[in-house]
Structure formats: structure tokens, C-alpha cells
Coordinates of C-alpha atoms in Angstrom, one line a residue:
Chain T
M1 CA 38.9 -2.2 4.5
K2 CA 37.2 -4.2 1.8
I3 CA 33.4 -5.3 1.8
T4 CA 32.4 -8.3 -0.1
A5 CA 29.0 -9.9 -1.0
K6 CA 29.1 -12.2 2.0
T7 CA 29.4 -9.5 4.3
A8 CA 26.8 -7.2 2.8
A9 CA 24.4 -10.0 2.9
L10 CA 24.6 -10.0 6.6
I11 CA 24.5 -6.3 7.1
L12 CA 21.0 -5.6 6.8
P13 CA 19.5 -8.9 8.3
L14 CA 21.8 -8.0 11.2
F15 CA 21.0 -4.5 11.6
F16 CA 17.1 -5.4 11.3
L17 CA 17.6 -8.1 14.0
V18 CA 19.4 -5.8 16.2
G19 CA 17.4 -2.8 15.6
I20 CA 14.0 -4.5 16.2
L21 CA 15.2 -6.8 19.0
S22 CA 16.6 -3.8 20.8
T23 CA 13.4 -1.5 20.2
M24 CA 11.1 -4.2 21.2
A25 CA 13.1 -4.5 24.4
A26 CA 12.8 -0.9 25.1
G27 CA 9.0 -1.0 24.6
Y28 CA 9.3 1.3 21.3
W29 CA 8.4 -1.2 18.8
A30 CA 5.0 -1.2 17.5
T31 CA 3.2 -2.1 14.4
E32 CA -0.3 -0.8 15.3
S33 CA -1.6 2.1 17.2
S34 CA -1.6 1.8 20.6
K35 CA -5.1 3.4 21.0
T36 CA -3.7 6.2 23.2
P37 CA -3.9 9.6 21.5
V38 CA -1.2 12.1 21.9
K39 CA -2.0 14.8 24.3
Y40 CA -1.9 18.6 23.9
E41 CA 1.3 20.0 24.6
T42 CA 0.5 23.7 24.9
G43 CA -2.1 26.0 26.0
E44 CA -5.3 25.8 28.2
F45 CA -5.5 22.0 27.5
A46 CA -1.9 20.8 27.8
G47 CA -1.7 17.2 29.0
E48 CA -5.3 16.3 28.1
Y49 CA -5.6 13.8 25.1
N50 CA -6.1 15.3 21.9
P51 CA -9.1 14.0 19.8
A52 CA -7.6 14.8 16.6
D53 CA -5.4 11.8 16.9
I54 CA -8.3 9.5 17.1
R55 CA -7.8 6.9 14.4
G56 CA -10.1 4.6 12.4
S57 CA -9.2 1.5 14.6
Y58 CA -10.3 3.4 17.8
S59 CA -13.5 1.6 19.1
F60 CA -16.1 3.0 21.3
G61 CA -14.5 0.9 24.1
D62 CA -11.0 2.7 23.5
I63 CA -12.8 6.2 23.5
E64 CA -14.4 5.4 27.0
N65 CA -11.1 4.2 28.3
V66 CA -9.1 7.2 27.0
F67 CA -11.6 9.9 26.9
G68 CA -14.0 9.0 29.6
I69 CA -17.2 9.1 27.3
P70 CA -19.3 6.1 28.0
V71 CA -20.0 3.7 25.4
D72 CA -23.7 4.0 25.8
S73 CA -23.5 7.6 24.8
L74 CA -21.2 7.0 21.8
A75 CA -23.6 4.3 20.6
R76 CA -26.5 6.4 20.9
A77 CA -24.9 9.3 19.2
F78 CA -23.9 7.1 16.3
G79 CA -26.9 5.1 16.0
F80 CA -25.4 1.7 17.0
T81 CA -27.8 1.3 19.9
G82 CA -29.0 -2.2 18.8
E83 CA -25.6 -3.7 18.5
E84 CA -24.7 -6.8 20.6
D85 CA -21.4 -5.2 21.8
P86 CA -21.1 -1.5 20.9
S87 CA -17.7 -1.2 22.8
A88 CA -16.2 -3.1 19.8
I89 CA -17.5 -0.8 17.0
Q90 CA -14.5 1.0 15.4
A91 CA -14.6 4.5 13.7
K92 CA -13.6 3.0 10.6
L93 CA -17.2 1.2 10.3
F94 CA -19.0 4.7 10.0
E95 CA -17.8 5.2 6.5
E96 CA -19.1 1.8 5.4
V97 CA -22.5 2.1 7.1
Y98 CA -23.2 5.8 6.4
G99 CA -20.3 7.1 4.2
I100 CA -21.5 10.2 2.2
V101 CA -24.9 11.5 3.1
D102 CA -26.3 14.6 1.5
G103 CA -22.7 15.5 0.3
K104 CA -21.5 15.3 4.1
E105 CA -19.5 12.5 5.2
V106 CA -20.0 10.6 8.6
G107 CA -16.4 9.0 9.2
T108 CA -13.6 8.9 11.7
D109 CA -13.5 12.7 11.7
S110 CA -17.1 12.7 12.9
L111 CA -15.9 10.7 16.0
R112 CA -13.0 13.2 16.6
Y113 CA -15.2 16.2 16.4
F114 CA -18.1 14.6 18.5
V115 CA -15.3 13.8 21.3
A116 CA -14.0 17.1 21.0
L117 CA -17.5 18.6 21.6
Y118 CA -18.3 16.3 24.2
L119 CA -15.4 17.5 26.4
G120 CA -15.2 20.7 25.1
L121 CA -11.7 20.6 23.7
P122 CA -10.7 22.5 20.8
Y123 CA -11.0 20.8 17.3
E124 CA -11.4 22.0 13.7
P125 CA -13.3 19.4 11.8
D126 CA -13.0 18.8 7.9
E127 CA -15.4 20.9 5.9
E128 CA -17.6 18.0 4.8
T129 CA -17.5 16.1 8.3
A130 CA -21.0 15.5 9.7
L131 CA -22.6 14.1 12.7
P132 CA -25.8 11.9 12.8
Q133 CA -28.8 13.3 14.2
P134 CA -28.7 11.5 17.4
A135 CA -25.2 12.9 18.3
L136 CA -27.1 16.6 18.7
S137 CA -29.5 14.9 21.6
V138 CA -26.5 13.5 23.4
L139 CA -24.5 16.6 23.2
K140 CA -27.5 18.8 24.4
K141 CA -28.1 16.5 27.4
E142 CA -24.5 15.3 28.2
A143 CA -22.2 18.2 27.1
A144 CA -22.5 21.8 27.9
L145 CA -22.4 23.4 24.7
S146 CA -22.9 27.2 23.6
E147 CA -25.6 28.4 21.4
E148 CA -22.8 29.2 18.7
T149 CA -21.6 25.5 18.9
L150 CA -25.0 24.0 19.0
A151 CA -25.9 26.0 15.7
E152 CA -22.6 24.8 13.9
V153 CA -23.6 21.4 15.2
E154 CA -26.9 21.6 13.6
S155 CA -25.3 22.6 10.4
R156 CA -23.4 19.6 10.1
L157 CA -26.3 17.2 11.0
V158 CA -27.4 14.2 8.7
S159 CA -30.5 12.4 9.3
L160 CA -30.1 8.7 10.0
E161 CA -33.6 8.1 8.7
T162 CA -32.0 9.4 5.1
V163 CA -29.4 6.7 5.2
R164 CA -31.9 4.1 6.2
L165 CA -34.3 5.2 3.4
E166 CA -31.4 5.3 0.9
T167 CA -30.5 1.7 2.1
D168 CA -34.1 0.7 1.8
A169 CA -34.6 1.9 -1.4
V170 CA -31.5 0.0 -2.9
A171 CA -32.8 -3.2 -1.1
E172 CA -36.4 -2.5 -2.5
T173 CA -35.1 -2.0 -6.0
E174 CA -33.1 -5.5 -5.8
H175 CA -36.0 -7.1 -4.1
E176 CA -38.4 -6.0 -7.0
E177 CA -36.0 -7.0 -9.7
A178 CA -35.8 -10.5 -8.1
L179 CA -39.7 -10.7 -8.2
D180 CA -39.8 -9.3 -11.7
T181 CA -40.7 -12.4 -13.8
T182 CA -40.8 -10.5 -17.3
I183 CA -38.5 -12.3 -19.8
K184 CA -35.9 -9.6 -20.8
G185 CA -32.7 -9.5 -22.8
K186 CA -30.6 -10.8 -20.0
T187 CA -32.8 -13.4 -18.8
T188 CA -31.3 -16.7 -18.2
F189 CA -32.4 -20.2 -18.5
A190 CA -31.7 -20.4 -14.7
D191 CA -34.2 -17.6 -14.1
L192 CA -36.8 -19.6 -16.0
Y193 CA -36.2 -22.7 -14.1
T194 CA -36.2 -20.5 -10.8
W195 CA -39.5 -18.9 -11.8
G196 CA -40.9 -22.2 -12.0
L197 CA -40.7 -23.7 -15.7
T198 CA -39.8 -27.3 -16.2
E199 CA -37.2 -28.2 -18.9
D200 CA -39.9 -29.6 -21.0
Q201 CA -41.8 -26.4 -21.0
V202 CA -38.7 -24.7 -21.9
R203 CA -38.0 -26.9 -24.7
Q204 CA -41.5 -26.4 -25.9
G205 CA -41.2 -22.8 -25.8
L206 CA -38.1 -23.2 -27.8
G207 CA -40.0 -25.1 -30.6
G208 CA -38.6 -28.6 -29.6
L209 CA -34.8 -27.2 -29.3
E210 CA -32.8 -28.4 -26.4
P211 CA -32.5 -25.8 -23.8
G212 CA -29.0 -24.1 -23.4
A213 CA -26.9 -23.9 -20.3
R214 CA -28.3 -22.5 -17.1
G215 CA -26.2 -19.6 -17.3
T216 CA -26.9 -18.7 -20.9
A217 CA -28.9 -15.6 -21.7
V218 CA -32.3 -17.0 -23.7
R219 CA -31.5 -13.9 -26.5
D220 CA -28.0 -15.1 -27.0
Y221 CA -29.2 -18.7 -27.2
C222 CA -31.8 -17.8 -30.0
T223 CA -29.4 -15.5 -31.8
E224 CA -26.8 -18.5 -31.8
A225 CA -29.6 -20.8 -32.8
G226 CA -31.0 -18.5 -35.5
I227 CA -34.6 -18.3 -34.0
E228 CA -36.4 -15.4 -33.4
F229 CA -36.1 -14.3 -29.6
S230 CA -39.3 -12.3 -30.0
T231 CA -41.5 -15.7 -30.8
V232 CA -39.5 -17.7 -28.1
K233 CA -40.1 -14.8 -25.6
T234 CA -43.7 -14.4 -26.0
A235 CA -44.3 -18.4 -25.9
L236 CA -42.1 -18.5 -22.5
Q237 CA -43.6 -15.5 -21.1
E238 CA -47.1 -16.9 -21.5
M239 CA -46.1 -20.2 -19.6
V240 CA -44.6 -18.2 -16.8
D241 CA -47.4 -15.9 -16.6
N242 CA -49.7 -19.1 -16.4
L243 CA -47.7 -20.4 -13.4
Chain Y
M1 CA 26.8 -21.4 -3.1
K2 CA 27.7 -19.4 -6.4
K3 CA 28.8 -15.9 -5.7
N4 CA 26.1 -14.2 -7.8
R5 CA 23.3 -16.6 -6.2
L6 CA 23.9 -14.9 -2.8
R7 CA 21.9 -11.8 -3.4
K8 CA 19.3 -13.8 -5.2
T9 CA 18.8 -15.8 -2.2
V10 CA 18.6 -12.8 0.4
Q11 CA 16.1 -11.1 -2.3
I12 CA 13.9 -14.0 -2.4
F13 CA 13.9 -14.5 1.5
F14 CA 12.6 -11.0 1.9
L15 CA 10.1 -11.3 -0.9
V16 CA 8.8 -14.2 0.6
F17 CA 8.7 -12.9 4.2
I18 CA 7.0 -9.7 3.2
A19 CA 4.3 -11.5 1.0
L20 CA 3.8 -14.1 4.2
I21 CA 3.3 -11.0 6.4
A22 CA 1.1 -9.2 3.9
V23 CA -1.2 -12.4 3.5
N24 CA -1.1 -13.2 7.3
H25 CA -2.4 -9.6 8.1
T26 CA -5.5 -10.3 5.9
L27 CA -5.8 -13.8 7.7
A28 CA -5.4 -12.2 11.2
E29 CA -8.6 -9.9 10.6
T30 CA -10.6 -13.2 10.0
G31 CA -9.1 -14.7 13.1
A32 CA -7.1 -17.5 11.0
A33 CA -3.5 -16.1 11.1
I34 CA -0.7 -18.4 10.7
P35 CA 1.1 -18.7 14.1
L36 CA 4.7 -17.4 14.3
I37 CA 4.4 -15.2 11.3
G38 CA 4.0 -11.6 11.8
N39 CA 0.7 -10.0 11.0
A40 CA 1.6 -6.4 10.9
S41 CA -0.1 -4.5 8.0
L42 CA 2.2 -3.9 5.0
H43 CA 2.2 -0.1 5.8
A44 CA 3.7 -0.8 9.2
V45 CA 6.8 -2.7 8.0
C46 CA 7.6 -0.4 5.0
P47 CA 10.7 1.8 6.0
F48 CA 9.5 5.0 3.9
G49 CA 6.4 5.4 6.3
G50 CA 8.7 6.7 8.7
V51 CA 10.4 9.2 6.1
V52 CA 7.0 10.4 5.1
S53 CA 5.9 10.8 8.6
L54 CA 8.9 12.7 9.8
Y55 CA 7.4 16.2 8.9
Q56 CA 4.2 15.4 11.1
L57 CA 6.4 13.7 13.6
I58 CA 8.5 16.6 14.4
T59 CA 5.8 19.2 14.0
A60 CA 2.9 17.5 15.9
G61 CA 4.4 14.4 17.6
T62 CA 2.3 12.1 15.9
F63 CA 2.6 9.8 13.0
V64 CA 0.7 10.0 9.6
K65 CA -2.4 7.5 9.4
K66 CA -1.4 3.8 9.2
A67 CA 2.2 4.7 10.1
H68 CA 3.6 3.6 13.6
E69 CA 6.8 3.5 15.4
S70 CA 8.0 0.4 13.5
N71 CA 8.2 2.6 10.4
L72 CA 10.7 5.1 12.2
V73 CA 12.5 2.1 13.5
L74 CA 13.1 0.6 10.1
M75 CA 13.8 3.8 8.6
L76 CA 16.6 4.4 10.7
I77 CA 18.0 1.0 10.3
V78 CA 18.0 1.2 6.6
F79 CA 19.5 4.6 6.8
A80 CA 22.4 3.3 8.9
S81 CA 23.1 0.6 6.6
A82 CA 23.1 3.3 3.9
L83 CA 25.3 5.4 5.7
L84 CA 27.8 2.5 5.6
L85 CA 27.4 0.9 2.2
G86 CA 24.7 2.9 0.1
P87 CA 21.2 1.6 -0.8
L88 CA 21.9 -2.2 0.5
F89 CA 18.0 -2.0 0.9
C90 CA 17.3 -1.5 -2.9
G91 CA 19.8 -4.1 -4.0
W92 CA 19.1 -6.8 -1.5
V93 CA 16.0 -6.5 0.3
C94 CA 13.1 -4.3 -1.4
P95 CA 10.6 -7.0 -2.6
F96 CA 9.5 -5.0 -5.4
G97 CA 13.0 -4.5 -6.7
T98 CA 13.3 -8.4 -6.9
V99 CA 9.7 -8.7 -8.5
Q100 CA 11.1 -6.3 -11.2
E101 CA 14.3 -8.4 -11.5
L102 CA 12.5 -11.5 -12.0
V103 CA 10.4 -10.1 -14.8
S104 CA 13.3 -8.8 -16.3
K105 CA 14.7 -12.1 -16.8
L106 CA 12.2 -12.7 -19.4
G107 CA 13.0 -9.2 -21.0
R108 CA 16.7 -10.2 -21.2
K109 CA 15.7 -13.4 -23.1
L110 CA 13.4 -11.6 -25.5
F111 CA 15.7 -8.7 -26.0
K112 CA 19.1 -10.2 -25.5
K113 CA 21.9 -7.6 -25.6
K114 CA 19.2 -4.7 -26.4
F115 CA 17.7 -5.3 -22.9
N116 CA 18.2 -2.4 -20.5
R117 CA 19.7 -0.3 -23.5
F118 CA 16.6 1.1 -25.1
I119 CA 17.2 4.7 -23.6
P120 CA 20.7 6.4 -24.4
Y121 CA 22.4 7.1 -21.2
S122 CA 23.1 10.7 -22.2
F123 CA 19.3 11.4 -22.2
D124 CA 18.2 8.6 -19.6
R125 CA 20.6 10.2 -16.9
Y126 CA 18.3 13.1 -16.5
L127 CA 15.1 11.2 -16.5
R128 CA 16.7 9.6 -13.5
F129 CA 16.0 12.6 -11.4
L130 CA 12.2 12.3 -12.0
R131 CA 12.1 10.2 -8.5
Y132 CA 13.4 13.4 -6.8
A133 CA 10.4 15.2 -8.0
L134 CA 8.0 12.3 -7.0
L135 CA 9.7 12.1 -3.6
A136 CA 9.1 16.2 -3.1
W137 CA 5.4 15.7 -4.1
V138 CA 4.8 12.5 -1.7
V139 CA 6.7 14.3 1.2
F140 CA 4.6 17.8 0.7
M141 CA 1.2 15.9 -0.1
T142 CA 1.6 13.5 3.0
A143 CA 2.7 16.5 5.1
R144 CA -0.4 18.4 4.1
S145 CA -3.1 15.6 4.3
G146 CA -1.6 13.4 7.1
Q147 CA -2.3 10.2 5.0
L148 CA -0.1 8.1 3.1
V149 CA -0.8 9.5 -0.2
F150 CA 1.7 7.4 -2.1
A151 CA -0.3 4.2 -1.5
N152 CA -2.8 5.1 -4.3
V153 CA -0.1 5.0 -6.8
D154 CA 2.1 2.7 -5.2
P155 CA 2.6 -0.5 -7.5
Y156 CA 4.4 -2.2 -4.4
Y157 CA 1.6 -1.6 -2.2
A158 CA -0.9 -2.7 -5.2
L159 CA 1.0 -6.0 -5.8
F160 CA 1.0 -7.0 -2.0
Q161 CA -2.4 -6.1 -1.4
F162 CA -4.4 -6.7 -4.6
W163 CA -6.9 -9.1 -2.9
T164 CA -7.9 -6.6 -0.1
G165 CA -10.1 -4.3 -2.0
E166 CA -8.1 -1.5 -0.6
V167 CA -5.8 -0.8 -3.8
A168 CA -6.8 2.2 -5.9
V169 CA -7.2 1.6 -9.7
S170 CA -4.2 4.1 -10.1
G171 CA -2.2 1.6 -8.0
F172 CA -3.1 -1.3 -10.4
I173 CA -2.5 1.0 -13.3
A174 CA 1.4 1.7 -11.9
L175 CA 1.7 -1.8 -11.3
G176 CA 0.8 -3.1 -14.8
V177 CA 3.1 -0.4 -16.3
T178 CA 6.0 -1.0 -14.0
L179 CA 5.9 -4.6 -14.8
A180 CA 5.4 -4.1 -18.6
L181 CA 8.3 -1.7 -18.6
S182 CA 10.3 -4.3 -16.7
L183 CA 10.6 -6.4 -19.9
F184 CA 12.6 -3.4 -21.6
V185 CA 14.4 -2.2 -18.8
E186 CA 15.9 -3.3 -15.5
R187 CA 14.0 -1.9 -12.4
P188 CA 12.3 1.2 -14.3
F189 CA 10.4 1.8 -11.2
C190 CA 13.7 2.1 -8.9
K191 CA 15.2 4.2 -11.7
Y192 CA 12.6 6.8 -12.4
A193 CA 9.8 6.7 -9.7
C194 CA 10.7 5.2 -6.4
P195 CA 10.9 8.1 -3.8
Y196 CA 12.3 6.0 -1.3
G197 CA 15.0 4.8 -3.8
A198 CA 15.5 8.6 -4.4
V199 CA 16.0 9.3 -0.8
L200 CA 18.7 6.1 -0.3
G201 CA 20.3 7.1 -3.3
L202 CA 21.5 10.2 -1.8
F203 CA 23.7 8.2 0.6
N204 CA 25.5 6.9 -2.2
L205 CA 27.2 10.4 -2.1
I206 CA 28.2 10.1 1.6
R207 CA 28.5 6.6 2.4
I208 CA 31.4 5.3 4.3
I209 CA 32.6 2.6 2.2
P210 CA 32.2 3.5 -1.4
L211 CA 32.7 1.3 -4.6
K212 CA 36.1 2.0 -6.1
R213 CA 37.7 1.3 -9.4
N214 CA 41.5 0.8 -9.5
S215 CA 42.2 2.7 -12.8
S216 CA 46.1 1.2 -12.9
S217 CA 44.7 -2.5 -13.1
C218 CA 41.6 -1.9 -15.0
I219 CA 41.6 -3.4 -18.4
S220 CA 38.6 -1.3 -19.6
C221 CA 36.7 -4.2 -20.8
K222 CA 33.6 -2.6 -19.8
K223 CA 31.9 -5.6 -18.4
C224 CA 31.2 -3.7 -15.5
D225 CA 29.1 -1.3 -17.4
R226 CA 27.3 -3.9 -19.0
A227 CA 26.5 -5.8 -15.7
C228 CA 25.1 -2.8 -13.8
P229 CA 21.3 -3.0 -13.6
M230 CA 21.2 0.9 -13.2
N231 CA 23.3 1.5 -16.4
I232 CA 25.9 3.4 -14.5
P233 CA 29.3 3.8 -16.5
L234 CA 31.6 2.4 -14.0
S235 CA 34.5 1.9 -16.3
G236 CA 35.2 5.6 -16.5
A237 CA 34.8 6.3 -13.1
G238 CA 37.3 6.4 -9.8
S239 CA 35.1 6.3 -6.6
V240 CA 31.6 5.6 -7.5
R241 CA 29.2 8.1 -5.9
N242 CA 26.5 7.8 -8.7
H243 CA 23.0 8.7 -6.9
Q244 CA 21.5 5.4 -8.6
C245 CA 23.9 2.7 -7.3
I246 CA 21.9 -0.1 -5.3
A247 CA 24.9 -1.8 -4.0
C248 CA 24.2 -5.0 -5.6
F249 CA 27.9 -6.0 -6.3
E250 CA 27.0 -7.4 -9.6
C251 CA 29.9 -5.3 -10.8
T252 CA 32.8 -5.9 -8.7
S253 CA 35.8 -8.1 -8.7
T254 CA 35.1 -9.9 -5.4
D255 CA 31.5 -10.9 -6.0
G256 CA 30.6 -9.7 -9.9
V257 CA 31.7 -9.8 -13.2
C258 CA 34.9 -7.7 -13.1
P259 CA 37.6 -10.3 -14.2
V260 CA 40.7 -8.4 -12.7
P261 CA 41.1 -9.0 -9.0
G262 CA 41.4 -6.0 -6.6
T263 CA 39.9 -3.6 -9.4
L264 CA 36.2 -2.6 -8.6
E265 CA 35.6 -3.1 -4.9
F266 CA 33.7 -1.9 -2.1
R267 CA 36.5 -0.5 0.1
T268 CA 38.1 2.2 2.2
G269 CA 41.5 3.4 1.4
S270 CA 43.5 3.3 -1.6
F271 CA 44.4 0.3 -3.6
E272 CA 47.9 1.3 -3.8
K273 CA 48.1 1.2 0.0
S274 CA 46.4 -2.2 0.2
A275 CA 48.5 -3.8 -2.5
K276 CA 51.6 -3.0 -0.4
T277 CA 50.2 -4.2 2.7
G278 CA 48.9 -7.4 0.7
E279 CA 45.2 -6.8 1.6
A280 CA 43.7 -6.4 -1.7
E281 CA 44.0 -10.2 -2.3

């Protein structure tokens, strides 16, 4: 038997077509997680869903459907009580919202750990896995944890307040930078206009020269024009301060 | 259609198809998916995901993160075709192989006959085993971590996901290096680094329909040697079972450069027997 390129060109597309269609028909073909975790196969918990198989794409709603933990409890534990639809919150969002806090990580593994604790299922979280503070209150109220387990949970707690403070600090810095009207090396002509100077005032500060493009830094403009930045800066700063 | 255009057509089809799926996956996340085009993730349509998931699938019954049943199905389909003819997937389907070939067109114009001949084969043949070391590392690390670790250094992933913000810097570096090397060497990633190519390459050793050379009709013009993108010395072989063959048909007398009919073919049985029964022509 001899195979030509024409036959070769048909083989893989044909195999793909037959293979994919037949597995689709058999209900096996899947390109995304089924949101049904695997079950423990042996031991005391054989037949129960294994939280170790929870993926980042699992939402609180999926967890409620599979593990029976109410969305409200999950939302409280992970600090999403203010959300409009907490059932749609996915585990992968944790990394974005919390990420690394005090060297510990609140991520998908935190949800696996929480579910295991809540249901009393065996699970070994990663070393750096953490839980947000409210998770402990939820677990204390709704799960039956031993003193030993509670102590382990406490060693893995991070305060949501810390996250908020860090987030607020960043926002505060950005806000302060926006409010700061001191002319610096990176100050652009656009900044001057935003602070309230008119084009005429800027021209005056430049000693009668035509102002540069809005995105140009004043210092770069001065260097190019061969004029003293410090002189221009003093003149413009005085005008800005008098606004 | 010209003979040598057939493979290019199939390659371009799959390149465009995969690019569309990758883009559509992003669009689907914003609710703007193009209808009738699949929107699976790039991971979900990669047959290599099946290979790296095997360990976890056997030991824990689960797929590694971001791999799904589709990966296993595609892996089996590609394995079936490879068992028949060798790495057809590499030569005809793999979009990244196609991209490297497209860049290499420029390299061929720049360096003419020197292109793809920079490294002596006696030395180069050993470098080709690098991809097996990489394969072993990827399989081991994936089994250990349960995650698709190769994505961080995978130039294919970097190329088809560069707009998502999910590509690691190492991925972009791998992509840049591969594309730059493609100006000098045909399919550098396939030759030296592709772990999936390494797996499929092994099928060359056992494929049911091998590439065979008829030594009695061969005129030793060595056109096949020069046409082979993988630099396999075909003109001295009998049955070609080189682990680097990508079943591209560029060397054959049926569809490639071999000027003597019935001399270099993918076939079963002997040339002599076929000549007697009149099959060869």
C-alpha cells in the first residue's frame, strides 16, 4: 500500500472529525471543567466529593450545588457579603482581590481548605495557604472543629483589614500624587493646564516662548529650548500657587 | 492544486482555526464571542495536555489544572495517526510549526543554500535529543505540581495568548528566540525543544506505514536530503525510521522533490513486489 500527500492530508482532519464527534455523542468530550469534582475512591470518605479537585473556575454557587455549603456562608467567610450576586464569585477571584497577604496566599487552595474544614473532609493545604479572618467565625459557628484543627486554622488566618489597609494605602498615595501641584521633572504641560493655568500664563512662564505639546515634560522642553528649567519652574510654580 | 501546496493549505487552515479559537475564547469572556467558532481555551485544544495529564489521570483520576477530557481525546487521535504514518500532526497541523516555516521563508531568501545548514549534522544529531530531556522535565514537573508548567516557557502559548496578560516573560523570551532562530534553521523549536514532538517522534520507530527508499532506482541526487526540513540524511537510508521525521512528504517521489518515480514513498511492502504487480506507478 502506498500513501500519497492527498491521503495524508485527509487522515488527521478525518480522525479529528470522527474522534471528536464520536466522543461528543458519547458525552465524553469536554473543553472545560464540569464543575463536578472527583470523589474519594477509598477510605472512610469513599464516594464523597473531594475538595482537592476544586478549580479556580468554581463559583460559590458551584460549591453550594456540589458540597452543600450555603453561598451566604462562603460569601461571609471570604468577605464578599456586599456583592450583588455572591453565587457567581469564582475562586480564581481571590488571588486578584487578596493575593499574598503577610507572606500567605488567599487563593483557590483556600477555598479547598475551607470546604474540607467545613465538611470535616481530609485535605492537606499548601504551606502558604491562608484563610481570611471571617472564615474562622463561620467555621466556629457552622462546623464542628477540634481544638487542634482550630489552632491550625488560626495559624493560617490573615486579616481582611490588612488587605483593605494596603489597598487604601495605595489608593491614598495615588490620590495624594494627583493632588500634589508641585512642578517636578516629570510634570507635563497637560498637568499645568489641569491645575488651572492658561496657555497664556504658561507662555509667560516660559519667557514668551510657545508652550510645548500637552504630553511633553516641561523640563524636557526647557532642555530642548536651551532655557533654565529652574527659572521656568519658579515662575510657573508661583502662578500655580496663586491659583 | 500544486502538489506541494496541499500541505501548506492544510497547515494554514489549522493555523487560522486555532488562532480564531484563541481569540474567540477571549471574546467569550467579555460576552462577545463569534458564533459558530469554538471558544475553548488554548489549553483545552492542545493534545499535549493529554500527555502531561496522564500521570495524574492514572494515579488520581483527575486532569491537571486547565486540562480536560478534550486533551485526552485529541492526544489519542494524534497518537492513532502517528501510529499509522508518524508525526503527521507536526508536519501538517501544528500551528507553531507552520509559523516557524513561514518565518523560515525569509531566512531561506536571506541565506540561500546556507539556510538550515549552519550546524554540521554530525554534531546536530545529538542536539536533537535535547527535546527528550525537556519532555522528561515537563512530565515530571507537571506530575509533581498538578499544573501545566510548560505554559510558562511555551512559545506556542505565548504566540496565541500574547494579548491576555497570562503569558510569562519567559514565554515571550522563548517565542522571540524561536522566531529569531527560524531565520537560520528550519523549525528550531521542533528540532531541539518541542516535548510533544519528542513524544510523536518516537512513533517513527514503530509507524505502520514507513517512508521507504528504493535503493535500486535511487540515482543518489540527494535532492531529498536538501529538501528535508529536519535535515535527515535520507539518501543513504532504506526504511526511514529517524525520530525527527515529521511526515511532511517534501522528499517523496509521489509529492515531493524525488525525481524518480517509485523511489521514496510512504508505503508498506517492498518496491520489487509492487513493481511486479504494477502498484508502484
